[in-house]
Amino acid sequence: MSEIEVDHLVIGAGFAGLCAAIKLDESGERDFVVVEKDSDVGGTWHINTYPGAECDVPSQLYSYSFALNPDWSKVYSPQQEIWEYTKRVAERAGVLDRFVLGTAVDDAHWDAGRQRWLVNTSAVGSGARTTYAARTVIAGSGGLSEPSLPDIEGIESFAGATFHSARWNHDVDLTGKRVAVIGTGASAIQLVPEVAKVAGRLDVYQRTPNWIIPRNERHFSTLEKTLFRHVPGVQRAVRAGVYAMLEARVPAFTRFPRAMAAVEAQVKRNIAQGISDPELRAKVTPTYRAGCKRILVSNKWYPALDRDNVELITDGIARVTPTGIVTADGTEREVDVLVIATGFHVTDPPIAQHLTGREGRTLADVWAKTGMRAYKGTTIHGFPNLFQLVGPNTALGHSSMIFIIESQVRYVVDAVTTMRRQEWATVEPTLAAQEQWSAAVQRRMRRTVWTTGGCASWYLDQFGHNTTLWPGQTFTFRRRLARFDPEQYDVTALSSVSDDKGTPTAKEAVSA
Ligand code: NAP
């Protein structure tokens, strides 16, 4: 197995990993590789190709601040456009020569003697293995990358085609078929209206209804796009307006959940407009406070459920048989295709099983005992020189994750350039700093709608703590991460023991 020394190894080529690569490069930190198991850049926007996949954050905000796109076709961009945008940004930034695509990170462990992460990777397909010895690891593998499959009796016995929403099988023609979709979350509400148009019959299995607000669905006019492209400041002003509008909603989530009553009234009007049957209306009306689970955005979901070929089933699923689904009341509905839209592993991210820190424990082991914890959502005690993008309590329910990613990447780049300037080999947050940060975040959770709203959601971990979302405005997060703060870290000076084994640099190896 070959070994390559690099300064930085970035895991994942989605929005987070790509941002890290671009900003490392700009800062002069050019000796890095980005290892991505998928065959292309784009992360979730390359992988999620289910019909109807679109962003539910307005396009003007769902882009990097340093790479605005005047050509978005619609207020909410479709998946293909976002994926193409990430490819374009990567090409223009000139960083793709250090991307190792189609290669999975098998495991990574901290080698205290060499003061490096040893990261074992294997090429998807050939299995060819390479080890990277990296000073830092920047994990951008995404919070929503590993499908969560439901633990339903008999599901593996189903004889027809079955696939997860995030692994759509385009070879299966759904025309005229009997299709079942399990789950009614953000992915399902986008794919169900499209599948309903072609399926002979569509059974939608709902465990809990969501609050779904209407969306301002329209294409940008040629005039708007021309203004965005040619008149300085116009697109930035529109972006700032969208940002401010979304941030204005934060207090209702974090401090005044009762204000969500206005959202609930709006959703009920949306339901009344979309669904004629009173019984169906009752089934889709949630009983918990809006915002407790992610508020969804769609004009198509309720009309889709109202179609004659669609049935919303709210009886719990008892088991799956080779030919269909049996609900708790004993009814069996036969289906040809089973679509699993049950979300992702969020509070137990699989990457944590593959990272072994200073004390020989995996991050998954550590977090199994404490829940996910990281200083500023980014660095982790016991895991020197590891930077986690989209880490604990950094996710958002109200705005664009790209804002958070850029905030974290600034912090990380400041950290690694500080390390170089100060000739530090390692930085690791103190346990006290991490605990204080986590405790402060959890204190702020107490009044939030995610805690008080009366729902069970994937934001919460096994201890009932919300270790997923940032409980505040995004500009507060950015301010808190404005500069790397070594006073909260244990640092060590570069060892006198040279670890230079004469192995090739990242750029030499990737281009070889
Ligand atoms: P999700 O929001 O977690 O929804 C999963 C659905 O499956 C829920 O309705 C859940 O019901 C149901 N479910 C889970 N386990 C089940 C089981 N064992 N039996 C029956 N039902 C089960 O997942 P998602 O729809 O894939 O979306 C995940 C996240 O991806 C979103 O919140 C969002 O952050 C992101 N996303 C974003 C966009 C976008 O436009 N930007 C689009 C799609 C997804 P319960 O509610 O009862 O748990």
XYZ file of C-alpha atoms and ligand atoms in Angstrom:
560
model
C 0.000 0.000 0.000
C 1.437 3.393 -0.953
C 1.710 6.294 1.464
C 1.493 9.966 0.591
C 2.267 12.844 2.927
C 0.032 15.871 2.725
C -0.501 18.886 4.904
C -4.279 18.639 4.825
C -6.741 15.916 3.926
C -10.305 16.994 3.260
C -13.019 14.336 3.397
C -15.870 14.933 0.960
C -16.305 17.091 -2.124
C -19.706 18.568 -1.369
C -20.309 22.211 -0.537
C -18.237 21.924 2.668
C -15.195 20.089 1.298
C -15.140 22.198 -1.840
C -15.262 25.414 0.180
C -12.398 24.161 2.363
C -10.311 23.305 -0.712
C -10.864 26.697 -2.312
C -10.117 28.682 0.834
C -7.068 26.600 1.752
C -5.728 27.188 -1.728
C -6.391 30.936 -1.565
C -4.607 31.158 1.767
C -1.481 29.536 0.330
C -2.092 26.132 1.958
C -1.789 24.244 -1.305
C -0.594 20.831 -0.155
C -3.923 19.085 0.326
C -6.107 16.365 -1.133
C -9.876 16.093 -1.163
C -10.978 12.465 -0.949
C -14.503 11.803 -2.202
C -16.188 8.411 -2.495
C -18.609 9.607 -5.123
C -17.571 9.866 -8.779
C -17.905 13.651 -8.937
C -18.036 16.811 -6.835
C -21.317 18.141 -5.463
C -22.006 15.876 -2.473
C -25.692 15.670 -1.679
C -26.496 17.600 -4.858
C -24.798 14.967 -6.985
C -26.213 11.990 -5.140
C -29.845 13.000 -4.588
C -31.376 12.666 -8.029
C -34.906 11.686 -7.059
C -37.634 13.229 -9.216
C -38.545 16.730 -8.045
C -35.308 17.239 -6.052
C -34.953 20.951 -5.439
C -33.496 23.196 -2.799
C -35.935 24.531 -0.225
C -33.682 27.513 0.552
C -33.966 30.392 -1.943
C -31.343 30.157 -4.715
C -29.967 33.653 -4.136
C -28.773 32.566 -0.709
C -27.941 28.984 -1.616
C -24.573 29.715 -3.177
C -21.115 30.696 -1.951
C -20.711 34.376 -1.083
C -17.577 34.367 -3.236
C -19.259 32.794 -6.269
C -22.681 34.297 -6.839
C -24.595 32.811 -9.732
C -26.631 35.286 -11.804
C -28.077 32.447 -13.876
C -30.253 30.591 -11.366
C -33.370 29.712 -13.322
C -35.839 29.788 -10.438
C -36.384 31.140 -6.936
C -35.751 27.579 -5.645
C -33.085 25.836 -7.715
C -33.427 22.293 -9.026
C -30.830 19.680 -8.044
C -29.164 19.495 -11.451
C -28.502 23.238 -11.512
C -26.973 23.221 -8.051
C -24.776 20.269 -8.916
C -23.600 21.981 -12.126
C -22.915 25.133 -10.093
C -20.604 23.217 -7.721
C -18.734 21.732 -10.691
C -18.306 25.159 -12.273
C -17.077 26.704 -9.042
C -14.576 23.871 -8.561
C -13.271 24.176 -12.120
C -12.909 27.960 -11.959
C -11.109 27.796 -8.623
C -8.468 25.528 -10.146
C -8.469 23.056 -7.267
C -9.667 19.889 -9.006
C -6.099 18.680 -9.551
C -6.070 17.735 -5.869
C -9.417 15.923 -5.805
C -9.291 12.132 -5.506
C -12.738 11.066 -6.643
C -14.224 7.590 -6.405
C -12.208 6.904 -3.272
C -13.594 6.146 0.162
C -12.011 6.893 3.520
C -11.902 3.517 5.284
C -10.452 4.735 8.561
C -8.216 7.418 10.003
C -6.249 7.347 13.212
C -4.049 9.830 15.004
C -0.391 8.799 15.107
C 1.027 10.658 18.094
C 4.624 9.779 17.192
C 4.394 11.334 13.750
C 1.882 13.970 14.799
C -0.172 13.123 11.768
C -3.435 11.522 10.854
C -2.949 8.256 8.987
C -5.895 8.013 6.654
C -6.521 4.743 4.839
C -8.499 5.023 1.641
C -9.639 2.592 -1.030
C -10.692 3.213 -4.588
C -14.331 2.347 -5.189
C -14.354 -0.510 -7.683
C -10.684 -1.526 -7.849
C -10.208 -1.460 -4.089
C -6.682 -0.008 -4.580
C -5.551 1.254 -1.201
C -3.623 4.409 -0.383
C -2.645 5.809 2.986
C -2.350 9.543 3.467
C -0.259 10.895 6.334
C -1.865 14.273 6.925
C -1.119 17.009 9.430
C -4.787 17.930 9.588
C -8.027 16.289 8.608
C -10.939 18.482 7.595
C -14.083 16.358 7.599
C -16.758 17.619 5.262
C -18.617 14.393 4.800
C -22.022 15.936 5.411
C -24.728 15.449 7.974
C -27.190 14.023 5.480
C -25.133 11.530 3.523
C -25.782 8.092 4.990
C -29.351 6.844 4.388
C -31.214 5.717 7.474
C -33.177 2.575 6.663
C -36.268 1.748 8.702
C -36.184 -1.261 10.962
C -39.434 -2.795 9.703
C -40.106 -6.521 9.966
C -39.728 -8.318 6.648
C -38.485 -5.310 4.672
C -35.569 -7.279 3.281
C -37.997 -9.921 1.966
C -39.725 -7.505 -0.421
C -39.394 -9.021 -3.890
C -40.006 -5.917 -6.021
C -37.640 -3.016 -6.663
C -36.735 -1.046 -3.559
C -34.478 1.948 -3.068
C -33.860 4.929 -0.772
C -34.745 8.445 -1.954
C -31.048 9.358 -1.844
C -30.097 6.375 -4.048
C -32.777 6.705 -6.699
C -32.820 3.846 -9.188
C -33.541 5.490 -12.528
C -33.603 2.098 -14.240
C -36.942 1.343 -12.613
C -39.783 2.698 -14.742
C -42.610 3.702 -12.425
C -45.136 4.249 -15.211
C -48.385 2.536 -14.314
C -46.792 0.734 -11.346
C -48.093 0.314 -7.818
C -45.635 2.318 -5.739
C -45.316 2.781 -1.976
C -43.349 5.603 -0.347
C -42.438 5.284 3.328
C -41.844 8.664 4.973
C -43.267 12.141 4.498
C -40.252 14.383 5.171
C -38.459 16.967 3.026
C -37.441 14.426 0.363
C -40.820 12.662 0.176
C -42.804 15.859 -0.252
C -40.726 16.650 -3.325
C -40.730 13.221 -4.951
C -44.337 12.154 -4.219
C -45.962 14.787 -6.499
C -43.699 13.685 -9.371
C -44.197 9.949 -8.835
C -47.955 10.489 -8.526
C -48.019 11.827 -12.085
C -46.814 8.512 -13.557
C -47.615 5.756 -11.057
C -50.756 3.682 -11.492
C -51.284 3.794 -7.745
C -49.236 5.483 -5.031
C -49.474 4.611 -1.337
C -47.833 7.159 0.950
C -47.065 5.946 4.466
C -47.068 8.828 6.942
C -45.930 8.402 10.538
C -46.146 12.074 11.520
C -47.510 14.966 9.445
C -45.332 18.024 8.823
C -46.119 21.729 8.745
C -45.806 22.679 5.086
C -45.886 26.304 3.995
C -46.513 27.434 0.408
C -43.584 28.631 -1.629
C -43.000 31.496 -3.981
C -42.459 29.381 -7.078
C -41.340 31.332 -10.126
C -38.644 31.623 -12.770
C -36.308 34.593 -12.809
C -37.003 36.812 -15.804
C -34.364 37.638 -18.402
C -34.355 41.205 -17.070
C -33.645 40.017 -13.532
C -30.802 37.799 -14.695
C -29.342 40.648 -16.760
C -29.476 42.941 -13.734
C -27.878 40.280 -11.530
C -25.068 39.844 -14.033
C -24.372 43.389 -15.106
C -25.524 45.868 -12.481
C -23.124 45.886 -9.568
C -24.711 45.297 -6.213
C -28.169 44.208 -7.388
C -27.726 40.515 -6.734
C -25.928 41.135 -3.442
C -28.814 43.391 -2.348
C -31.392 40.702 -3.216
C -29.284 38.115 -1.394
C -29.020 40.361 1.654
C -32.793 40.842 1.610
C -33.409 37.074 1.543
C -30.859 36.599 4.318
C -32.485 39.247 6.516
C -35.967 37.847 5.907
C -34.892 34.350 6.972
C -32.952 35.582 10.013
C -36.001 37.542 11.168
C -37.714 34.175 11.714
C -35.128 32.919 14.195
C -36.650 34.326 17.439
C -39.841 32.344 16.808
C -37.748 29.152 16.789
C -35.438 29.989 19.653
C -37.314 32.200 22.110
C -40.949 32.764 21.250
C -42.368 29.481 19.915
C -45.896 30.797 20.394
C -45.263 33.098 17.455
C -45.403 29.919 15.351
C -49.200 30.134 15.586
C -49.037 32.479 12.575
C -47.200 29.818 10.564
C -49.723 27.207 11.615
C -52.587 29.398 10.389
C -50.806 29.851 7.055
C -50.318 26.079 6.703
C -53.945 25.383 7.501
C -54.918 27.730 4.671
C -52.466 25.834 2.430
C -54.137 22.559 3.434
C -57.607 23.939 2.810
C -56.592 25.107 -0.652
C -54.870 21.856 -1.585
C -57.165 19.192 -0.108
C -60.904 18.868 -0.522
C -61.543 15.829 1.709
C -62.012 16.852 5.405
C -60.784 13.462 6.642
C -57.578 13.802 4.646
C -57.164 17.381 5.888
C -57.297 16.122 9.467
C -54.688 13.443 8.719
C -52.162 15.955 7.380
C -52.644 18.542 10.130
C -49.923 18.227 12.764
C -50.681 18.432 16.468
C -47.271 19.680 17.592
C -45.956 23.236 17.380
C -44.772 24.354 13.938
C -40.980 24.470 13.771
C -40.468 21.565 16.177
C -39.636 19.494 13.091
C -38.222 21.209 10.027
C -40.914 23.385 8.411
C -41.291 22.197 4.842
C -42.056 24.249 1.756
C -44.269 23.034 -1.090
C -47.210 23.989 -3.262
C -47.461 20.488 -4.688
C -47.697 18.144 -1.714
C -51.306 18.645 -0.650
C -52.729 18.610 -4.210
C -50.727 15.409 -4.849
C -52.324 13.702 -1.839
C -55.723 14.808 -3.138
C -55.270 12.869 -6.395
C -57.429 9.810 -7.064
C -54.436 7.511 -7.568
C -52.818 8.510 -4.261
C -53.680 7.200 -0.798
C -52.213 8.605 2.425
C -51.923 5.780 4.937
C -51.541 6.735 8.566
C -51.976 3.328 10.194
C -48.566 2.184 11.368
C -46.658 -0.320 9.254
C -46.742 -3.776 10.887
C -44.545 -5.573 8.385
C -43.442 -5.810 4.801
C -44.131 -8.992 2.840
C -42.545 -10.111 -0.454
C -45.454 -8.498 -2.278
C -46.596 -5.549 -0.207
C -47.075 -3.755 3.088
C -49.293 -4.802 5.992
C -50.486 -2.073 8.357
C -51.345 -2.420 12.045
C -55.048 -2.869 11.234
C -54.178 -6.013 9.227
C -54.723 -4.518 5.759
C -52.236 -5.649 3.106
C -51.610 -3.400 0.119
C -49.690 -5.007 -2.730
C -47.025 -2.914 -4.433
C -44.458 -3.300 -7.213
C -41.919 -0.709 -6.017
C -40.974 0.397 -2.518
C -39.371 3.819 -2.064
C -37.754 4.436 1.302
C -37.753 8.149 2.160
C -36.877 7.836 5.833
C -33.989 10.277 6.048
C -30.382 9.970 7.169
C -28.117 9.091 10.064
C -27.744 12.545 11.595
C -26.943 12.206 15.297
C -24.825 9.080 14.736
C -22.817 10.053 11.638
C -21.040 6.994 10.194
C -17.786 8.946 9.622
C -17.389 9.031 13.420
C -16.880 5.260 13.409
C -13.846 5.690 11.190
C -11.943 8.365 13.135
C -9.753 7.164 15.996
C -8.303 9.863 18.226
C -5.384 10.399 20.585
C -6.665 7.970 23.217
C -7.340 5.151 20.768
C -11.110 5.582 20.852
C -13.282 6.226 17.856
C -15.307 9.396 17.720
C -18.431 7.220 17.581
C -17.420 5.598 20.924
C -16.841 8.973 22.512
C -20.102 10.413 21.251
C -22.082 7.283 22.170
C -21.412 8.184 25.804
C -21.830 11.959 25.625
C -23.837 12.736 22.510
C -22.187 14.732 19.721
C -19.948 17.453 21.128
C -17.409 19.741 19.537
C -15.899 23.100 20.404
C -17.656 25.677 18.230
C -19.136 22.729 16.349
C -15.749 22.302 14.697
C -12.922 20.885 16.834
C -13.013 17.953 19.227
C -11.148 17.229 22.450
C -9.091 14.042 22.060
C -8.864 14.500 18.284
C -5.942 16.825 17.545
C -5.890 18.644 14.237
C -9.331 17.372 13.275
C -11.765 19.948 11.938
C -15.349 18.902 11.476
C -17.424 20.912 9.030
C -21.181 20.850 9.668
C -20.370 19.421 13.091
C -22.564 19.278 16.208
C -25.042 22.145 16.606
C -24.178 23.834 13.346
C -27.150 22.800 11.218
C -30.031 25.135 10.415
C -33.743 24.732 9.945
C -34.305 28.255 8.649
C -31.523 29.348 6.311
C -28.634 28.333 4.086
C -26.030 25.904 5.392
C -23.521 27.477 3.043
C -23.346 30.498 5.364
C -22.416 28.192 8.244
C -19.922 26.262 6.114
C -18.158 29.470 5.066
C -18.015 30.596 8.713
C -16.423 27.313 9.755
C -13.983 27.274 6.863
C -12.742 30.783 7.780
C -12.087 29.524 11.292
C -10.303 26.399 10.040
C -8.138 28.317 7.595
C -7.242 30.786 10.353
C -6.320 27.810 12.545
C -4.056 26.121 10.017
C -2.337 29.345 8.958
C -1.804 30.198 12.641
C -0.295 26.738 13.150
C 2.102 27.306 10.298
C 3.071 30.793 11.488
C 3.578 29.674 15.076
C 5.246 26.419 14.057
C 2.732 24.362 15.970
C 2.358 20.683 15.227
C -0.980 20.191 16.930
C -3.985 22.069 18.204
C -6.698 20.426 20.275
C -9.489 22.181 22.159
C -9.329 21.793 25.925
C -12.037 19.667 27.482
C -13.131 22.701 29.522
C -13.582 24.843 26.407
C -15.594 22.123 24.694
C -17.773 21.453 27.729
C -18.480 25.152 28.280
C -19.437 25.600 24.650
C -21.739 22.553 24.655
C -23.343 23.542 27.973
C -24.011 27.074 26.714
C -25.579 25.718 23.521
C -27.776 23.310 25.491
C -28.854 26.117 27.852
C -30.029 28.069 24.834
C -31.970 25.015 23.660
C -34.290 25.030 26.654
C -36.741 27.614 25.349
C -36.561 26.627 21.703
C -39.430 25.149 19.769
C -37.274 22.057 19.153
C -37.367 21.345 22.901
C -40.804 22.645 23.845
C -42.729 21.936 20.647
C -44.037 18.496 21.569
C -42.570 16.390 18.758
C -39.955 13.693 18.264
C -37.473 14.749 15.612
C -34.157 13.675 14.138
C -32.657 16.842 15.631
C -32.614 15.045 18.995
C -30.079 12.425 20.035
C -30.515 9.334 22.202
C -30.377 11.521 25.330
C -33.104 13.834 24.049
C -30.609 16.643 23.423
C -30.677 18.702 20.287
C -27.085 18.275 19.134
C -27.918 19.105 15.555
C -29.108 22.715 15.244
C -27.522 26.061 15.980
C -29.875 27.785 18.444
C -29.480 31.329 17.239
C -28.957 33.685 14.374
C -26.339 32.716 11.822
C -24.475 36.028 12.184
C -23.941 35.161 15.863
C -22.367 31.873 14.813
C -20.135 33.674 12.343
C -19.066 36.186 14.989
C -18.207 33.425 17.446
C -15.980 31.780 14.842
C -14.501 35.011 13.482
C -10.963 34.125 14.520
C -9.114 31.067 15.675
C -8.728 31.299 19.467
C -5.615 29.352 20.537
C -6.206 30.277 24.179
C -8.923 27.600 24.189
C -6.538 24.960 22.828
C -3.685 22.773 23.936
C -0.953 23.256 21.383
C 2.346 21.477 20.787
C 5.348 22.761 18.922
C 6.567 21.033 15.787
C 8.462 17.946 16.864
C 12.188 17.845 16.339
C 11.626 14.362 14.877
C 11.298 14.779 11.145
C 8.433 12.865 9.596
C 9.506 13.685 6.088
C 9.973 10.286 4.499
C 10.583 11.653 1.052
C 7.139 10.585 -0.118
C 5.454 12.598 -2.876
C 3.319 15.653 -2.154
C -0.415 15.583 -2.806
C -0.169 17.382 -6.123
C 2.599 15.106 -7.403
C 0.703 11.990 -6.334
C -2.688 12.942 -7.757
C -1.270 13.970 -11.091
C 0.975 10.873 -11.276
P -36.615 13.251 7.102
O -36.977 14.671 7.043
O -35.845 12.739 8.256
O -37.957 12.448 6.915
C -37.998 11.087 7.133
C -39.444 10.648 7.073
O -39.473 9.247 7.235
C -40.295 11.240 8.174
O -41.579 11.455 7.686
C -40.286 10.135 9.231
O -41.407 10.156 10.087
C -40.316 8.933 8.340
N -39.783 7.743 8.977
C -38.539 7.588 9.487
N -38.393 6.352 9.968
C -39.575 5.708 9.759
C -40.051 4.411 10.042
N -39.278 3.516 10.651
N -41.323 4.107 9.675
C -42.088 5.017 9.068
N -41.709 6.262 8.773
C -40.453 6.598 9.116
O -35.759 12.804 5.822
P -35.703 13.491 4.395
O -37.056 13.738 3.903
O -34.795 12.689 3.549
O -35.030 14.871 4.701
C -33.888 14.938 5.544
C -33.320 16.308 5.518
O -32.685 16.466 4.262
C -34.286 17.464 5.574
O -34.754 17.810 6.810
C -33.448 18.541 4.982
O -32.553 19.055 5.939
C -32.723 17.806 3.918
N -33.412 17.952 2.642
C -33.359 19.171 2.087
C -33.980 19.386 0.912
C -33.885 20.730 0.323
O -34.737 21.067 -0.429
N -32.894 21.544 0.633
C -34.704 18.386 0.290
C -34.740 17.134 0.871
C -34.087 16.923 2.057
P -41.371 10.916 11.489
O -41.554 12.367 11.169
O -42.464 10.318 12.256
O -40.025 10.634 12.092
